[in-house]
Amino acid sequence: MSQGASYAAAGVDIEAGDRAVELMKEWVAKATRPEVVGGLGGFAGLFDASALTSYQRPLLATSTDGIGTKVQIAQRMDKHDTIGFDLVGMVVDDLVVCGAEPLFMTDYICTGKVVPETIAQIVKGIAEACVEAGTALVGGETAEHPGLLEPDEYDVAGASTGVVEAAEVLGAERVRPGDVVVAMASSGLHSNGYSLVRHVFFDRAKWALDREVPELGGTLGETLLTPTRVYAKHCLELIQALNGADDRPLHAMSHITGGGFAANLARVIPAELSVRIDRSTWTPAPIFGLVGLLGDVELLELEKTLNMGAGMVAVLAPEVADQAIAELAARDIPAWVCGEVLATPGGAVTLEGSYAK
């Protein structure tokens, strides 16, 4: 008598999924806020929105993103507890640029085969990053996709919701001629441009992940897997410090992700103005130069793809620039004035000069 088909025989292990949930509970419990109602295991995460009644006109902000092909580095190195910072950073830092406080987040992990310990490590990183961002991890989903993904392959995505008072929204309409641009240092490549990065190091240069690279201060793999810096909580504190008065001198922010510095900053510059950025005000980390050198990548192509050492920028009145830099330094975020807003129509962002050596 032939054995009937089953979900397990088709490649989906429900018991492994249950074990993964048990292993991740400890970490999810740490990523909470007082407004979270209930615990892990329900069909939906619950968040008490009664706190929003203190707002005059609360605007909800939402963002979703993934990690991209950086997940392949984590899989090849069998290290899964840091990419959660890449996921959270890509999502919540898109919210904070308009001034929104990220309230809660959900994640989605799909894999060829659920290995409970691996899933728990991924969620551990997500939860730790949520704690750093001040947001709650209220739920998620783990899906097994045998036949579509190899057993050791996975992808991760997430979404977050935040809130901002309507009168305090940051954006292009606040930017003025004479404003300065303050750049905040990135921790490295963050989570963008990895298709180019992998092509350069693996296909062209044939470098291995365990290769010691003196200028990087460690192995190639360690550098490529450096977690994304999560700016959200620090930026909210900066907004609070600068915009507590009626004049609100911090006018706009931009998260430097896919598309690079110029394209992302241009999204918060009005059409009647433009921006000039001085490359000589900072030195990109060695990893950026290596990508250009080994891949024979032109500078403009690098700048179109990578953050070049600046992961977030603020556009603000010049008289508060020093205060902003000091506030960020107190939070261990190196920052510097890198450019200015000009009364030149076009909405363009131009990078001039050469990077400092």
C-alpha positions as a Markdown table, in Angstrom:
| # | Residue | x | y | z |
|---|---|---|---|---|
| 1 | Met | 0.0 | 0.0 | 0.0 |
| 2 | Ser | 1.5 | 3.3 | -1.1 |
| 3 | Gln | 2.0 | 6.0 | 1.5 |
| 4 | Gly | -0.2 | 9.1 | 1.1 |
| 5 | Ala | 1.2 | 12.5 | 0.5 |
| 6 | Ser | 1.8 | 14.8 | 3.4 |
| 7 | Tyr | 3.0 | 18.4 | 4.0 |
| 8 | Ala | 6.2 | 17.1 | 5.6 |
| 9 | Ala | 6.9 | 14.8 | 2.6 |
| 10 | Ala | 6.4 | 17.9 | 0.4 |
| 11 | Gly | 9.2 | 19.6 | 2.3 |
| 12 | Val | 7.3 | 21.7 | 4.9 |
| 13 | Asp | 8.1 | 21.0 | 8.5 |
| 14 | Ile | 5.5 | 22.5 | 10.7 |
| 15 | Glu | 7.1 | 21.2 | 13.9 |
| 16 | Ala | 10.4 | 22.9 | 13.0 |
| 17 | Gly | 8.5 | 26.2 | 12.6 |
| 18 | Asp | 7.0 | 25.7 | 16.0 |
| 19 | Arg | 10.5 | 25.1 | 17.5 |
| 20 | Ala | 11.7 | 28.3 | 15.8 |
| 21 | Val | 8.9 | 30.3 | 17.5 |
| 22 | Glu | 9.9 | 28.9 | 20.9 |
| 23 | Leu | 13.5 | 29.8 | 20.3 |
| 24 | Met | 12.8 | 33.4 | 19.2 |
| 25 | Lys | 10.3 | 34.3 | 22.0 |
| 26 | Glu | 13.1 | 35.4 | 24.3 |
| 27 | Trp | 14.4 | 37.9 | 21.8 |
| 28 | Val | 11.0 | 39.2 | 20.7 |
| 29 | Ala | 10.1 | 39.8 | 24.4 |
| 30 | Lys | 12.9 | 42.3 | 24.6 |
| 31 | Ala | 11.7 | 44.4 | 21.6 |
| 32 | Thr | 8.6 | 45.8 | 23.2 |
| 33 | Arg | 6.9 | 49.0 | 24.2 |
| 34 | Pro | 4.2 | 49.7 | 26.9 |
| 35 | Glu | 1.6 | 50.0 | 24.1 |
| 36 | Val | 2.0 | 46.4 | 22.9 |
| 37 | Val | -1.0 | 44.3 | 23.9 |
| 38 | Gly | -0.6 | 40.5 | 24.2 |
| 39 | Gly | 2.4 | 38.4 | 23.2 |
| 40 | Leu | 3.8 | 36.3 | 20.4 |
| 41 | Gly | 1.6 | 33.7 | 18.8 |
| 42 | Gly | -1.6 | 35.5 | 17.8 |
| 43 | Phe | -2.7 | 36.0 | 14.2 |
| 44 | Ala | -2.0 | 39.8 | 14.5 |
| 45 | Gly | 0.1 | 42.0 | 16.7 |
| 46 | Leu | -1.9 | 44.4 | 18.8 |
| 47 | Phe | -0.8 | 48.0 | 19.7 |
| 48 | Asp | -2.7 | 50.3 | 21.9 |
| 49 | Ala | -3.2 | 53.5 | 19.9 |
| 50 | Ser | -4.9 | 55.5 | 22.7 |
| 51 | Ala | -1.6 | 57.3 | 23.1 |
| 52 | Leu | -2.2 | 59.0 | 19.8 |
| 53 | Thr | -5.1 | 61.0 | 21.3 |
| 54 | Ser | -2.4 | 63.4 | 22.7 |
| 55 | Tyr | -1.6 | 64.4 | 19.1 |
| 56 | Gln | -3.5 | 67.3 | 17.6 |
| 57 | Arg | -3.4 | 65.7 | 14.1 |
| 58 | Pro | -1.4 | 62.4 | 14.1 |
| 59 | Leu | -0.2 | 61.3 | 10.8 |
| 60 | Leu | 0.7 | 57.6 | 10.4 |
| 61 | Ala | 3.8 | 56.8 | 8.4 |
| 62 | Thr | 4.6 | 53.4 | 7.0 |
| 63 | Ser | 7.6 | 51.8 | 5.3 |
| 64 | Thr | 8.6 | 48.4 | 4.1 |
| 65 | Asp | 11.9 | 47.0 | 2.8 |
| 66 | Gly | 14.2 | 44.0 | 2.7 |
| 67 | Ile | 17.9 | 43.4 | 3.1 |
| 68 | Gly | 18.7 | 42.6 | -0.5 |
| 69 | Thr | 21.5 | 40.3 | -1.7 |
| 70 | Lys | 23.5 | 41.0 | 1.5 |
| 71 | Val | 21.7 | 37.9 | 2.9 |
| 72 | Gln | 23.9 | 35.8 | 0.7 |
| 73 | Ile | 27.0 | 36.9 | 2.6 |
| 74 | Ala | 25.3 | 35.9 | 5.9 |
| 75 | Gln | 24.4 | 32.5 | 4.4 |
| 76 | Arg | 27.9 | 31.9 | 3.1 |
| 77 | Met | 29.4 | 32.9 | 6.4 |
| 78 | Asp | 26.8 | 31.0 | 8.4 |
| 79 | Lys | 26.3 | 34.1 | 10.6 |
| 80 | His | 22.7 | 35.2 | 10.9 |
| 81 | Asp | 22.5 | 37.4 | 14.0 |
| 82 | Thr | 23.5 | 40.7 | 12.5 |
| 83 | Ile | 21.4 | 41.1 | 9.3 |
| 84 | Gly | 18.4 | 42.1 | 11.5 |
| 85 | Phe | 20.1 | 45.5 | 11.9 |
| 86 | Asp | 20.2 | 45.8 | 8.1 |
| 87 | Leu | 16.5 | 45.1 | 7.9 |
| 88 | Val | 15.4 | 47.4 | 10.7 |
| 89 | Gly | 17.7 | 50.2 | 9.6 |
| 90 | Met | 16.4 | 50.0 | 6.0 |
| 91 | Val | 12.8 | 50.3 | 7.3 |
| 92 | Val | 12.7 | 52.6 | 10.4 |
| 93 | Asp | 15.2 | 55.1 | 9.0 |
| 94 | Asp | 12.9 | 55.7 | 6.0 |
| 95 | Leu | 10.2 | 56.7 | 8.6 |
| 96 | Val | 12.3 | 59.0 | 10.7 |
| 97 | Val | 13.3 | 61.3 | 7.8 |
| 98 | Cys | 9.8 | 62.8 | 7.9 |
| 99 | Gly | 10.0 | 63.1 | 11.7 |
| 100 | Ala | 8.0 | 60.0 | 12.4 |
| 101 | Glu | 8.6 | 57.9 | 15.5 |
| 102 | Pro | 8.6 | 54.2 | 14.5 |
| 103 | Leu | 6.0 | 52.5 | 16.8 |
| 104 | Phe | 6.0 | 48.9 | 15.8 |
| 105 | Met | 7.5 | 46.5 | 13.2 |
| 106 | Thr | 6.7 | 43.1 | 11.7 |
| 107 | Asp | 9.0 | 40.8 | 9.8 |
| 108 | Tyr | 8.7 | 38.1 | 7.2 |
| 109 | Ile | 11.3 | 35.3 | 6.7 |
| 110 | Cys | 11.0 | 32.8 | 3.9 |
| 111 | Thr | 13.4 | 29.9 | 3.6 |
| 112 | Gly | 13.9 | 26.6 | 1.7 |
| 113 | Lys | 14.0 | 24.7 | 4.9 |
| 114 | Val | 13.3 | 25.9 | 8.4 |
| 115 | Val | 16.3 | 25.5 | 10.7 |
| 116 | Pro | 14.9 | 26.7 | 14.0 |
| 117 | Glu | 18.3 | 27.9 | 15.3 |
| 118 | Thr | 19.0 | 29.9 | 12.2 |
| 119 | Ile | 15.5 | 31.5 | 12.2 |
| 120 | Ala | 16.0 | 32.4 | 15.9 |
| 121 | Gln | 19.3 | 34.0 | 15.2 |
| 122 | Ile | 17.8 | 36.1 | 12.4 |
| 123 | Val | 15.0 | 37.2 | 14.7 |
| 124 | Lys | 17.5 | 37.9 | 17.5 |
| 125 | Gly | 19.2 | 40.5 | 15.3 |
| 126 | Ile | 15.9 | 42.0 | 14.3 |
| 127 | Ala | 14.8 | 42.3 | 17.9 |
| 128 | Glu | 18.0 | 43.8 | 19.1 |
| 129 | Ala | 17.9 | 46.4 | 16.3 |
| 130 | Cys | 14.3 | 47.2 | 17.3 |
| 131 | Val | 15.4 | 47.9 | 20.8 |
| 132 | Glu | 18.1 | 50.2 | 19.5 |
| 133 | Ala | 15.5 | 52.0 | 17.3 |
| 134 | Gly | 12.9 | 52.2 | 20.2 |
| 135 | Thr | 10.3 | 50.3 | 18.2 |
| 136 | Ala | 8.4 | 47.2 | 19.1 |
| 137 | Leu | 8.5 | 43.9 | 17.2 |
| 138 | Val | 4.9 | 42.9 | 17.4 |
| 139 | Gly | 4.8 | 39.9 | 15.1 |
| 140 | Gly | 6.0 | 38.2 | 12.0 |
| 141 | Glu | 5.8 | 35.2 | 9.7 |
| 142 | Thr | 8.2 | 32.4 | 8.8 |
| 143 | Ala | 7.4 | 30.5 | 5.6 |
| 144 | Glu | 9.0 | 27.4 | 4.2 |
| 145 | His | 9.3 | 27.4 | 0.4 |
| 146 | Pro | 10.8 | 24.0 | -0.7 |
| 147 | Gly | 11.5 | 23.9 | -4.4 |
| 148 | Leu | 11.7 | 27.6 | -4.7 |
| 149 | Leu | 14.6 | 28.2 | -2.4 |
| 150 | Glu | 17.5 | 25.9 | -1.5 |
| 151 | Pro | 17.4 | 24.5 | 2.0 |
| 152 | Asp | 20.1 | 26.9 | 3.3 |
| 153 | Glu | 18.6 | 29.9 | 1.4 |
| 154 | Tyr | 16.4 | 32.6 | 2.9 |
| 155 | Asp | 15.1 | 36.1 | 2.4 |
| 156 | Val | 13.9 | 38.6 | 4.9 |
| 157 | Ala | 11.6 | 41.6 | 4.7 |
| 158 | Gly | 9.8 | 43.9 | 7.2 |
| 159 | Ala | 7.4 | 46.7 | 7.6 |
| 160 | Ser | 7.0 | 49.4 | 10.2 |
| 161 | Thr | 4.4 | 52.0 | 11.2 |
| 162 | Gly | 5.2 | 55.3 | 12.9 |
| 163 | Val | 3.5 | 58.5 | 13.8 |
| 164 | Val | 4.3 | 62.2 | 13.5 |
| 165 | Glu | 2.4 | 65.4 | 14.4 |
| 166 | Ala | 1.2 | 67.0 | 11.2 |
| 167 | Ala | 2.6 | 70.4 | 12.1 |
| 168 | Glu | 6.1 | 68.8 | 12.7 |
| 169 | Val | 6.5 | 66.9 | 9.4 |
| 170 | Leu | 10.0 | 67.4 | 7.9 |
| 171 | Gly | 10.4 | 67.8 | 4.2 |
| 172 | Ala | 11.3 | 69.8 | 1.1 |
| 173 | Glu | 8.8 | 72.5 | 1.8 |
| 174 | Arg | 10.8 | 73.6 | 4.9 |
| 175 | Val | 14.2 | 73.8 | 3.1 |
| 176 | Arg | 15.6 | 77.3 | 2.6 |
| 177 | Pro | 18.5 | 78.9 | 0.7 |
| 178 | Gly | 21.5 | 79.1 | 3.0 |
| 179 | Asp | 20.7 | 75.9 | 4.8 |
| 180 | Val | 23.6 | 73.5 | 5.4 |
| 181 | Val | 23.8 | 69.8 | 4.9 |
| 182 | Val | 25.1 | 67.7 | 7.9 |
| 183 | Ala | 26.2 | 64.2 | 7.0 |
| 184 | Met | 26.1 | 61.3 | 9.5 |
| 185 | Ala | 28.7 | 58.6 | 9.1 |
| 186 | Ser | 27.6 | 55.2 | 7.9 |
| 187 | Ser | 29.0 | 52.0 | 9.5 |
| 188 | Gly | 30.1 | 50.8 | 6.1 |
| 189 | Leu | 28.2 | 49.6 | 3.0 |
| 190 | His | 25.0 | 49.2 | 5.0 |
| 191 | Ser | 22.6 | 47.1 | 2.8 |
| 192 | Asn | 22.7 | 48.6 | -0.6 |
| 193 | Gly | 24.7 | 47.9 | -3.8 |
| 194 | Tyr | 25.6 | 44.3 | -2.9 |
| 195 | Ser | 24.9 | 43.0 | -6.3 |
| 196 | Leu | 27.7 | 45.3 | -7.5 |
| 197 | Val | 29.9 | 44.5 | -4.5 |
| 198 | Arg | 29.5 | 40.8 | -4.9 |
| 199 | His | 30.2 | 41.0 | -8.6 |
| 200 | Val | 33.4 | 43.0 | -8.0 |
| 201 | Phe | 34.9 | 40.8 | -5.1 |
| 202 | Phe | 33.7 | 37.4 | -6.1 |
| 203 | Asp | 33.3 | 37.4 | -9.9 |
| 204 | Arg | 36.1 | 39.8 | -10.9 |
| 205 | Ala | 38.6 | 39.7 | -8.1 |
| 206 | Lys | 37.9 | 36.1 | -7.1 |
| 207 | Trp | 38.4 | 37.0 | -3.4 |
| 208 | Ala | 37.3 | 34.7 | -0.7 |
| 209 | Leu | 35.2 | 35.8 | 2.3 |
| 210 | Asp | 37.9 | 34.7 | 4.7 |
| 211 | Arg | 40.6 | 36.7 | 3.0 |
| 212 | Glu | 42.5 | 39.0 | 5.4 |
| 213 | Val | 42.5 | 42.5 | 4.0 |
| 214 | Pro | 44.9 | 44.8 | 5.9 |
| 215 | Glu | 43.3 | 48.0 | 4.8 |
| 216 | Leu | 39.9 | 46.7 | 6.1 |
| 217 | Gly | 41.3 | 45.7 | 9.5 |
| 218 | Gly | 40.0 | 42.1 | 9.2 |
| 219 | Thr | 38.5 | 39.7 | 6.7 |
| 220 | Leu | 36.5 | 40.6 | 3.6 |
| 221 | Gly | 33.5 | 38.7 | 5.0 |
| 222 | Glu | 33.6 | 40.6 | 8.3 |
| 223 | Thr | 33.6 | 43.9 | 6.5 |
| 224 | Leu | 30.8 | 43.0 | 4.1 |
| 225 | Leu | 28.6 | 41.8 | 7.0 |
| 226 | Thr | 29.1 | 44.9 | 9.1 |
| 227 | Pro | 25.6 | 45.8 | 10.3 |
| 228 | Thr | 23.8 | 48.8 | 9.1 |
| 229 | Arg | 23.8 | 51.8 | 11.5 |
| 230 | Val | 20.3 | 52.4 | 12.9 |
| 231 | Tyr | 19.8 | 56.1 | 13.1 |
| 232 | Ala | 16.1 | 56.4 | 14.1 |
| 233 | Lys | 16.3 | 57.0 | 17.8 |
| 234 | His | 19.2 | 59.3 | 17.5 |
| 235 | Cys | 17.6 | 61.3 | 14.8 |
| 236 | Leu | 14.4 | 61.6 | 16.8 |
| 237 | Glu | 16.4 | 62.9 | 19.8 |
| 238 | Leu | 18.2 | 65.4 | 17.4 |
| 239 | Ile | 14.8 | 66.6 | 16.1 |
| 240 | Gln | 13.6 | 67.1 | 19.7 |
| 241 | Ala | 16.7 | 68.9 | 20.7 |
| 242 | Leu | 16.6 | 71.3 | 17.7 |
| 243 | Asn | 13.0 | 71.7 | 16.9 |
| 244 | Gly | 11.6 | 72.2 | 20.4 |
| 245 | Ala | 11.2 | 75.9 | 19.7 |
| 246 | Asp | 8.7 | 77.5 | 17.3 |
| 247 | Asp | 11.4 | 78.2 | 14.6 |
| 248 | Arg | 12.2 | 74.5 | 14.0 |
| 249 | Pro | 15.6 | 74.9 | 12.3 |
| 250 | Leu | 15.9 | 71.3 | 11.3 |
| 251 | His | 14.1 | 71.2 | 8.0 |
| 252 | Ala | 14.6 | 67.9 | 6.3 |
| 253 | Met | 16.4 | 64.6 | 6.5 |
| 254 | Ser | 17.4 | 62.0 | 3.9 |
| 255 | His | 18.2 | 58.3 | 4.3 |
| 256 | Ile | 21.1 | 57.5 | 1.9 |
| 257 | Thr | 20.2 | 54.0 | 0.5 |
| 258 | Gly | 19.8 | 52.7 | -3.0 |
| 259 | Gly | 20.6 | 55.4 | -5.6 |
| 260 | Gly | 23.4 | 56.9 | -3.5 |
| 261 | Phe | 23.9 | 60.3 | -1.9 |
| 262 | Ala | 22.8 | 62.7 | -4.6 |
| 263 | Ala | 19.6 | 60.9 | -5.7 |
| 264 | Asn | 18.3 | 60.4 | -2.2 |
| 265 | Leu | 19.1 | 63.9 | -1.0 |
| 266 | Ala | 17.4 | 65.4 | -4.1 |
| 267 | Arg | 14.1 | 63.8 | -2.9 |
| 268 | Val | 13.9 | 66.4 | -0.1 |
| 269 | Ile | 15.1 | 69.4 | -2.1 |
| 270 | Pro | 12.4 | 71.7 | -3.6 |
| 271 | Ala | 12.6 | 72.4 | -7.4 |
| 272 | Glu | 13.4 | 76.1 | -6.9 |
| 273 | Leu | 16.6 | 75.3 | -5.0 |
| 274 | Ser | 19.7 | 73.1 | -5.4 |
| 275 | Val | 22.5 | 71.7 | -3.3 |
| 276 | Arg | 26.3 | 71.7 | -3.6 |
| 277 | Ile | 28.2 | 68.9 | -1.7 |
| 278 | Asp | 31.9 | 69.2 | -1.0 |
| 279 | Arg | 33.5 | 65.7 | -1.2 |
| 280 | Ser | 36.7 | 67.0 | 0.5 |
| 281 | Thr | 34.8 | 67.2 | 3.8 |
| 282 | Trp | 35.1 | 63.5 | 4.5 |
| 283 | Thr | 37.1 | 60.3 | 3.7 |
| 284 | Pro | 35.0 | 57.3 | 2.7 |
| 285 | Ala | 36.0 | 54.0 | 4.5 |
| 286 | Pro | 38.5 | 51.8 | 2.6 |
| 287 | Ile | 35.8 | 49.3 | 1.5 |
| 288 | Phe | 34.4 | 51.9 | -0.9 |
| 289 | Gly | 37.7 | 52.6 | -2.6 |
| 290 | Leu | 38.4 | 48.8 | -2.9 |
| 291 | Val | 35.1 | 48.3 | -4.8 |
| 292 | Gly | 36.1 | 51.1 | -7.2 |
| 293 | Leu | 39.7 | 49.9 | -7.6 |
| 294 | Leu | 39.1 | 46.1 | -8.0 |
| 295 | Gly | 36.0 | 46.6 | -10.2 |
| 296 | Asp | 37.4 | 49.5 | -12.2 |
| 297 | Val | 34.1 | 51.3 | -11.2 |
| 298 | Glu | 33.9 | 55.0 | -12.1 |
| 299 | Leu | 33.4 | 57.4 | -9.3 |
| 300 | Leu | 30.0 | 58.5 | -10.4 |
| 301 | Glu | 28.8 | 54.9 | -10.7 |
| 302 | Leu | 30.1 | 54.3 | -7.1 |
| 303 | Glu | 28.2 | 57.3 | -5.9 |
| 304 | Lys | 25.1 | 56.2 | -7.7 |
| 305 | Thr | 25.2 | 52.9 | -6.0 |
| 306 | Leu | 26.8 | 53.2 | -2.5 |
| 307 | Asn | 26.4 | 55.5 | 0.4 |
| 308 | Met | 30.2 | 56.4 | 0.3 |
| 309 | Gly | 30.4 | 56.8 | 4.0 |
| 310 | Ala | 27.3 | 58.9 | 4.8 |
| 311 | Gly | 24.2 | 57.0 | 5.7 |
| 312 | Met | 21.9 | 59.8 | 6.7 |
| 313 | Val | 21.9 | 63.6 | 6.2 |
| 314 | Ala | 20.1 | 66.5 | 7.8 |
| 315 | Val | 19.3 | 69.8 | 6.2 |
| 316 | Leu | 19.2 | 72.6 | 8.7 |
| 317 | Ala | 19.7 | 76.3 | 9.4 |
| 318 | Pro | 23.5 | 77.1 | 9.6 |
| 319 | Glu | 23.3 | 78.6 | 13.1 |
| 320 | Val | 22.4 | 75.1 | 14.6 |
| 321 | Ala | 24.9 | 73.1 | 12.7 |
| 322 | Asp | 27.5 | 73.0 | 15.5 |
| 323 | Gln | 24.8 | 72.0 | 18.0 |
| 324 | Ala | 23.6 | 69.2 | 15.7 |
| 325 | Ile | 27.1 | 67.8 | 15.3 |
| 326 | Ala | 27.6 | 67.9 | 19.0 |
| 327 | Glu | 24.3 | 66.2 | 19.7 |
| 328 | Leu | 25.2 | 63.4 | 17.3 |
| 329 | Ala | 28.7 | 63.0 | 18.6 |
| 330 | Ala | 27.2 | 62.5 | 22.1 |
| 331 | Arg | 25.4 | 59.5 | 20.6 |
| 332 | Asp | 28.6 | 58.2 | 19.0 |
| 333 | Ile | 27.6 | 59.2 | 15.5 |
| 334 | Pro | 30.3 | 61.2 | 13.7 |
| 335 | Ala | 28.8 | 64.1 | 11.7 |
| 336 | Trp | 30.0 | 67.0 | 9.7 |
| 337 | Val | 28.9 | 69.8 | 7.5 |
| 338 | Cys | 29.3 | 68.6 | 3.9 |
| 339 | Gly | 27.3 | 71.1 | 1.8 |
| 340 | Glu | 24.9 | 74.0 | 1.4 |
| 341 | Val | 21.6 | 74.8 | -0.2 |
| 342 | Leu | 21.7 | 77.3 | -3.0 |
| 343 | Ala | 19.1 | 79.6 | -4.4 |
| 344 | Thr | 19.6 | 78.0 | -7.8 |
| 345 | Pro | 16.5 | 76.4 | -9.4 |
| 346 | Gly | 16.5 | 72.8 | -10.5 |
| 347 | Gly | 16.4 | 70.7 | -7.4 |
| 348 | Ala | 19.7 | 69.2 | -8.3 |
| 349 | Val | 22.4 | 67.8 | -5.9 |
| 350 | Thr | 25.9 | 68.2 | -7.2 |
| 351 | Leu | 29.0 | 66.6 | -5.6 |
| 352 | Glu | 32.2 | 68.6 | -6.2 |
| 353 | Gly | 35.9 | 68.2 | -5.5 |
| 354 | Ser | 37.7 | 65.1 | -4.4 |
| 355 | Tyr | 37.3 | 63.0 | -1.3 |
| 356 | Ala | 39.9 | 63.6 | 1.5 |
| 357 | Lys | 42.6 | 61.1 | 1.7 |
